[in-house]
Tab-separated table of C-alpha atoms in Angstrom:
chain	number	residue	atom	x	y	z
A	332	UNK	CA	-5.234	37.483	-62.518
A	333	UNK	CA	-4.166	35.355	-65.478
A	334	UNK	CA	-2.891	31.819	-65.098
A	335	UNK	CA	-2.201	28.859	-67.333
A	336	UNK	CA	-4.770	26.056	-67.422
A	337	UNK	CA	-4.642	23.196	-69.933
A	338	UNK	CA	-1.973	25.075	-71.852
A	339	UNK	CA	-4.025	28.254	-72.220
A	340	UNK	CA	-4.067	31.558	-70.299
A	341	UNK	CA	-7.026	31.578	-67.909
A	342	UNK	CA	-8.550	34.356	-65.829
A	343	UNK	CA	-8.414	33.294	-62.213
A	344	UNK	CA	-10.312	34.787	-59.317
A	345	UNK	CA	-10.922	33.872	-55.683
A	346	UNK	CA	-13.875	32.848	-53.544
A	347	UNK	CA	-14.323	36.516	-52.634
A	348	UNK	CA	-14.565	37.356	-56.323
A	349	UNK	CA	-17.522	34.983	-56.709
A	350	UNK	CA	-19.127	36.464	-53.592
A	351	UNK	CA	-18.946	39.916	-55.163
A	352	UNK	CA	-20.763	38.589	-58.219
A	353	UNK	CA	-23.429	36.964	-56.025
A	354	UNK	CA	-23.894	40.028	-53.817
A	355	UNK	CA	-24.648	42.159	-56.866
A	356	UNK	CA	-27.276	39.719	-58.156
A	357	UNK	CA	-30.861	40.626	-57.134
A	358	UNK	CA	-31.809	36.947	-56.659
A	359	UNK	CA	-28.988	36.050	-54.257
A	360	UNK	CA	-30.456	34.846	-50.960
A	361	UNK	CA	-27.546	33.595	-48.898
A	362	UNK	CA	-24.782	31.020	-48.502
A	363	UNK	CA	-24.446	28.207	-45.947
A	364	UNK	CA	-21.247	26.182	-45.747
A	365	UNK	CA	-19.215	24.123	-43.315
A	366	UNK	CA	-16.447	21.550	-42.992
A	367	UNK	CA	-17.382	17.898	-42.422
A	368	UNK	CA	-15.167	15.667	-40.279
A	369	UNK	CA	-15.132	11.884	-40.044
A	370	UNK	CA	-17.123	11.634	-36.778
A	371	UNK	CA	-19.772	14.215	-37.678
A	372	UNK	CA	-23.337	13.184	-38.464
A	373	UNK	CA	-23.955	14.381	-41.979
A	374	UNK	CA	-26.905	13.784	-44.271
A	375	UNK	CA	-28.052	15.658	-47.317
A	376	UNK	CA	-31.752	16.477	-47.594
A	377	UNK	CA	-33.734	17.786	-50.544
A	378	UNK	CA	-33.973	21.252	-49.049
A	379	UNK	CA	-30.618	21.432	-47.317
A	380	UNK	CA	-28.235	19.626	-44.962
A	381	UNK	CA	-28.554	17.869	-41.609
A	382	UNK	CA	-25.122	18.326	-40.052
A	383	UNK	CA	-24.269	17.714	-36.403
A	384	UNK	CA	-20.777	17.895	-34.926
A	385	UNK	CA	-19.391	14.791	-33.243
A	386	UNK	CA	-17.800	14.930	-29.774
A	387	UNK	CA	-14.424	13.936	-31.182
A	388	UNK	CA	-14.741	15.198	-34.733
A	389	UNK	CA	-11.665	13.550	-36.244
A	390	UNK	CA	-10.029	14.265	-39.588
A	391	UNK	CA	-11.468	16.451	-42.344
A	392	UNK	CA	-13.593	14.553	-44.863
A	393	UNK	CA	-14.614	17.494	-47.020
A	394	UNK	CA	-16.808	20.569	-47.093
A	395	UNK	CA	-20.199	21.542	-48.445
A	396	UNK	CA	-21.817	24.742	-49.610
A	397	UNK	CA	-25.440	25.664	-50.233
A	398	UNK	CA	-26.270	28.765	-52.265
A	399	UNK	CA	-29.830	30.049	-52.112
A	400	UNK	CA	-31.616	32.093	-54.750
A	401	UNK	CA	-34.964	33.837	-54.337
A	402	UNK	CA	-36.175	32.567	-57.698
A	403	UNK	CA	-35.446	28.872	-57.035
A	404	UNK	CA	-37.150	26.335	-54.792
A	405	UNK	CA	-34.001	24.429	-53.869
A	406	UNK	CA	-30.440	25.553	-53.124
A	407	UNK	CA	-27.429	24.752	-55.260
A	408	UNK	CA	-25.467	22.085	-53.383
A	409	UNK	CA	-21.774	21.224	-53.685
A	410	UNK	CA	-19.655	18.804	-51.670
A	411	UNK	CA	-15.871	18.991	-52.074
A	412	UNK	CA	-13.982	15.871	-50.879
A	413	UNK	CA	-10.825	16.860	-49.017
A	414	UNK	CA	-8.637	14.166	-50.583
A	415	UNK	CA	-9.436	15.431	-54.088
A	416	UNK	CA	-8.457	19.050	-53.481
A	417	UNK	CA	-5.812	18.997	-50.765
A	418	UNK	CA	-2.658	20.606	-52.121
A	419	UNK	CA	0.938	20.171	-51.066
A	420	UNK	CA	1.468	23.782	-50.072
A	421	UNK	CA	2.127	25.833	-46.969
A	422	UNK	CA	-1.292	27.465	-46.843
A	423	UNK	CA	-3.138	24.121	-47.124
A	424	UNK	CA	-0.984	22.702	-44.330
A	425	UNK	CA	-1.708	25.667	-42.053
A	426	UNK	CA	-5.383	26.268	-42.876
A	427	UNK	CA	-6.892	23.038	-44.277
A	428	UNK	CA	-10.434	23.800	-43.061
A	429	UNK	CA	-10.495	27.294	-44.530
A	430	UNK	CA	-9.081	26.153	-47.870
A	431	UNK	CA	-11.433	23.215	-48.480
A	432	UNK	CA	-14.347	25.431	-47.427
A	433	UNK	CA	-13.352	28.013	-50.041
A	434	UNK	CA	-13.292	25.297	-52.705
A	435	UNK	CA	-16.891	24.250	-51.999
A	436	UNK	CA	-18.100	27.846	-51.746
A	437	UNK	CA	-16.395	28.842	-54.997
A	438	UNK	CA	-17.904	25.926	-56.908
A	439	UNK	CA	-21.401	26.471	-55.500
A	440	UNK	CA	-21.406	30.214	-56.194
A	441	UNK	CA	-20.115	29.640	-59.703
A	442	UNK	CA	-22.831	27.092	-60.453
A	443	UNK	CA	-25.620	29.123	-58.844
A	444	UNK	CA	-24.917	32.156	-61.004
A	445	UNK	CA	-23.708	30.420	-64.177
A	446	UNK	CA	-20.224	31.903	-63.995
A	447	UNK	CA	-18.059	30.490	-66.774
A	448	UNK	CA	-14.568	31.215	-68.058
A	449	UNK	CA	-13.183	31.642	-64.532
A	450	UNK	CA	-11.519	29.302	-62.069
A	451	UNK	CA	-10.666	30.084	-58.470
A	452	UNK	CA	-7.182	29.892	-57.020
A	453	UNK	CA	-8.581	27.550	-54.361
A	454	UNK	CA	-9.818	25.082	-57.011
A	455	UNK	CA	-6.448	25.175	-58.787
A	456	UNK	CA	-4.417	25.148	-55.554
A	457	UNK	CA	-2.646	28.372	-56.481
A	458	UNK	CA	-1.107	30.056	-53.483
A	459	UNK	CA	-1.567	33.649	-52.459
A	460	UNK	CA	1.176	36.189	-53.059
A	461	UNK	CA	2.089	36.135	-49.360
A	462	UNK	CA	2.764	32.370	-49.491
A	463	UNK	CA	5.840	32.869	-51.640
A	464	UNK	CA	9.308	34.191	-51.166
A	465	UNK	CA	10.024	36.564	-54.006
A	466	UNK	CA	13.192	34.769	-55.035
A	467	UNK	CA	12.549	34.813	-58.783
A	468	UNK	CA	14.760	37.246	-60.662
A	469	UNK	CA	13.156	38.065	-64.023
A	470	UNK	CA	16.111	40.017	-65.384
A	471	UNK	CA	19.174	37.791	-65.317
A	472	UNK	CA	21.683	40.554	-66.057
A	473	UNK	CA	20.562	43.098	-63.468
A	474	UNK	CA	20.182	41.880	-59.901
A	475	UNK	CA	20.139	43.411	-56.448
A	476	UNK	CA	18.234	46.300	-54.925
A	477	UNK	CA	17.801	49.567	-56.768
A	478	UNK	CA	19.975	52.434	-55.599
A	479	UNK	CA	19.716	56.115	-56.297
A	480	UNK	CA	22.388	57.326	-58.701
A	481	UNK	CA	24.273	60.049	-56.885
A	482	UNK	CA	27.342	60.363	-59.083
A	483	UNK	CA	28.193	60.392	-62.772
A	484	UNK	CA	29.851	57.012	-62.239
A	485	UNK	CA	26.581	55.600	-60.929
A	486	UNK	CA	24.704	57.023	-63.921
A	487	UNK	CA	27.200	55.423	-66.308
A	488	UNK	CA	26.888	52.094	-64.499
A	489	UNK	CA	23.108	52.276	-64.741
A	490	UNK	CA	23.260	52.911	-68.493
A	491	UNK	CA	25.689	50.021	-68.937
A	492	UNK	CA	23.310	47.723	-67.047
A	493	UNK	CA	20.410	48.697	-69.320
A	494	UNK	CA	22.567	48.070	-72.379
A	495	UNK	CA	23.426	44.616	-71.016
A	496	UNK	CA	19.770	43.548	-70.954
A	497	UNK	CA	18.821	41.012	-73.587
A	498	UNK	CA	16.191	41.689	-76.230
A	499	UNK	CA	13.630	39.704	-74.234
A	500	UNK	CA	14.387	41.522	-71.002
A	501	UNK	CA	14.110	44.912	-72.676
A	502	UNK	CA	10.744	43.938	-74.181
A	503	UNK	CA	9.336	42.903	-70.793
A	504	UNK	CA	10.880	45.888	-69.024
A	505	UNK	CA	9.156	48.202	-71.499
A	506	UNK	CA	5.761	46.669	-70.646
A	507	UNK	CA	6.228	46.355	-66.880
A	508	UNK	CA	8.071	49.599	-66.167
A	509	UNK	CA	7.732	50.483	-62.484
A	510	UNK	CA	4.162	49.181	-62.082
A	511	UNK	CA	4.046	47.019	-58.903
A	512	UNK	CA	1.020	45.010	-60.057
A	513	UNK	CA	2.639	44.108	-63.370
A	514	UNK	CA	5.789	43.045	-61.529
A	515	UNK	CA	3.664	40.729	-59.385
A	516	UNK	CA	2.067	39.304	-62.541
A	517	UNK	CA	5.542	38.701	-63.960
A	518	UNK	CA	6.688	36.943	-60.779
A	519	UNK	CA	3.491	34.864	-60.768
A	520	UNK	CA	4.146	33.607	-64.269
A	521	UNK	CA	7.789	32.756	-63.602
A	522	UNK	CA	6.836	30.830	-60.462
A	523	UNK	CA	4.241	28.950	-62.492
A	524	UNK	CA	6.908	27.946	-65.026
A	525	UNK	CA	9.158	26.762	-62.186
A	526	UNK	CA	6.417	24.517	-60.819
A	527	UNK	CA	5.563	23.247	-64.297
A	528	UNK	CA	9.192	22.323	-64.982
A	529	UNK	CA	9.734	20.919	-61.495
A	530	UNK	CA	12.443	23.469	-60.699
A	531	UNK	CA	13.351	23.737	-57.027
A	532	UNK	CA	11.969	26.879	-55.346
A	533	UNK	CA	15.468	27.862	-54.228
A	534	UNK	CA	16.610	28.066	-57.855
A	535	UNK	CA	16.228	31.237	-59.886
A	536	UNK	CA	14.658	31.487	-63.311
A	537	UNK	CA	14.961	34.296	-65.849
A	538	UNK	CA	12.963	35.491	-68.815
A	539	UNK	CA	15.715	34.205	-71.089
A	540	UNK	CA	15.121	30.606	-69.987
A	541	UNK	CA	11.502	30.629	-71.189
A	542	UNK	CA	10.558	28.834	-74.379
A	543	UNK	CA	9.381	30.927	-77.325
A	544	UNK	CA	5.734	30.047	-76.648
A	545	UNK	CA	6.076	30.814	-72.939
A	546	UNK	CA	7.683	34.172	-73.670
A	547	UNK	CA	4.933	35.136	-76.126
A	548	UNK	CA	2.308	34.062	-73.610
A	549	UNK	CA	3.965	36.151	-70.893
A	550	UNK	CA	3.968	39.232	-73.131
A	551	UNK	CA	0.300	38.683	-73.978
A	552	UNK	CA	-0.669	38.419	-70.301
A	553	UNK	CA	1.307	41.508	-69.277
A	554	UNK	CA	0.005	43.562	-72.205
A	555	UNK	CA	-3.568	42.607	-71.312
A	556	UNK	CA	-3.138	43.571	-67.671
A	557	UNK	CA	-1.385	46.820	-68.564
A	558	UNK	CA	-4.574	47.919	-70.332
A	559	UNK	CA	-6.845	47.123	-67.380
A	560	UNK	CA	-7.857	49.881	-65.019
A	561	UNK	CA	-7.400	49.508	-61.261
A	562	UNK	CA	-11.143	48.876	-60.871
A	563	UNK	CA	-11.162	46.197	-63.584
A	564	UNK	CA	-8.238	44.422	-61.921
A	565	UNK	CA	-10.064	44.574	-58.590
A	566	UNK	CA	-13.170	42.987	-60.100
A	567	UNK	CA	-11.303	39.817	-61.148
A	568	UNK	CA	-8.952	39.539	-58.169
């Protein structure tokens, strides 16, 4: 999916996305990775890693990943220090080992196969969809659950609600329509703006509160995704 990095829209993938790229490459020859804790015995060698668990392993120090290729004598090695990547989020609190491991694996796979122009959500500490409460309301004038219009009064009310949408809301509604994936992309962007502005998660944000540049960027992202096929979206997710 698209995200904002250094002020520019960036295509973001996940560790699994890099694994798909590696699995399709004829020279891919395996991945070894693990989490290192403070009482482990850990030493890097030219051809790999000497890693032995301690009896009382202690706190997480970091993680490493080795990616092997058939056409290279030595593996690509990455070590990700935990204190540099740990994020203040629910998923990092619940699964610190899994998250730091994904960081090292993502970086190693990317380097081994010269993948550029992509960052992983683990590297950028972006949470999964399931880590959020969908409390962002993109259309400030129309809120609440959709109901089937059973009477002429309901139909009139629905038309009045559409008329009450602002120019911005109508523009986004025209792009998004009823596509669930595009709605998720819209929510993702609004949550990103909330974090960027330091807005509390319990507060709502609407399309109308975006700056001109943010609104144009949102339209560009949604228009790009609306042209992608389901398979193309799957390849970068």
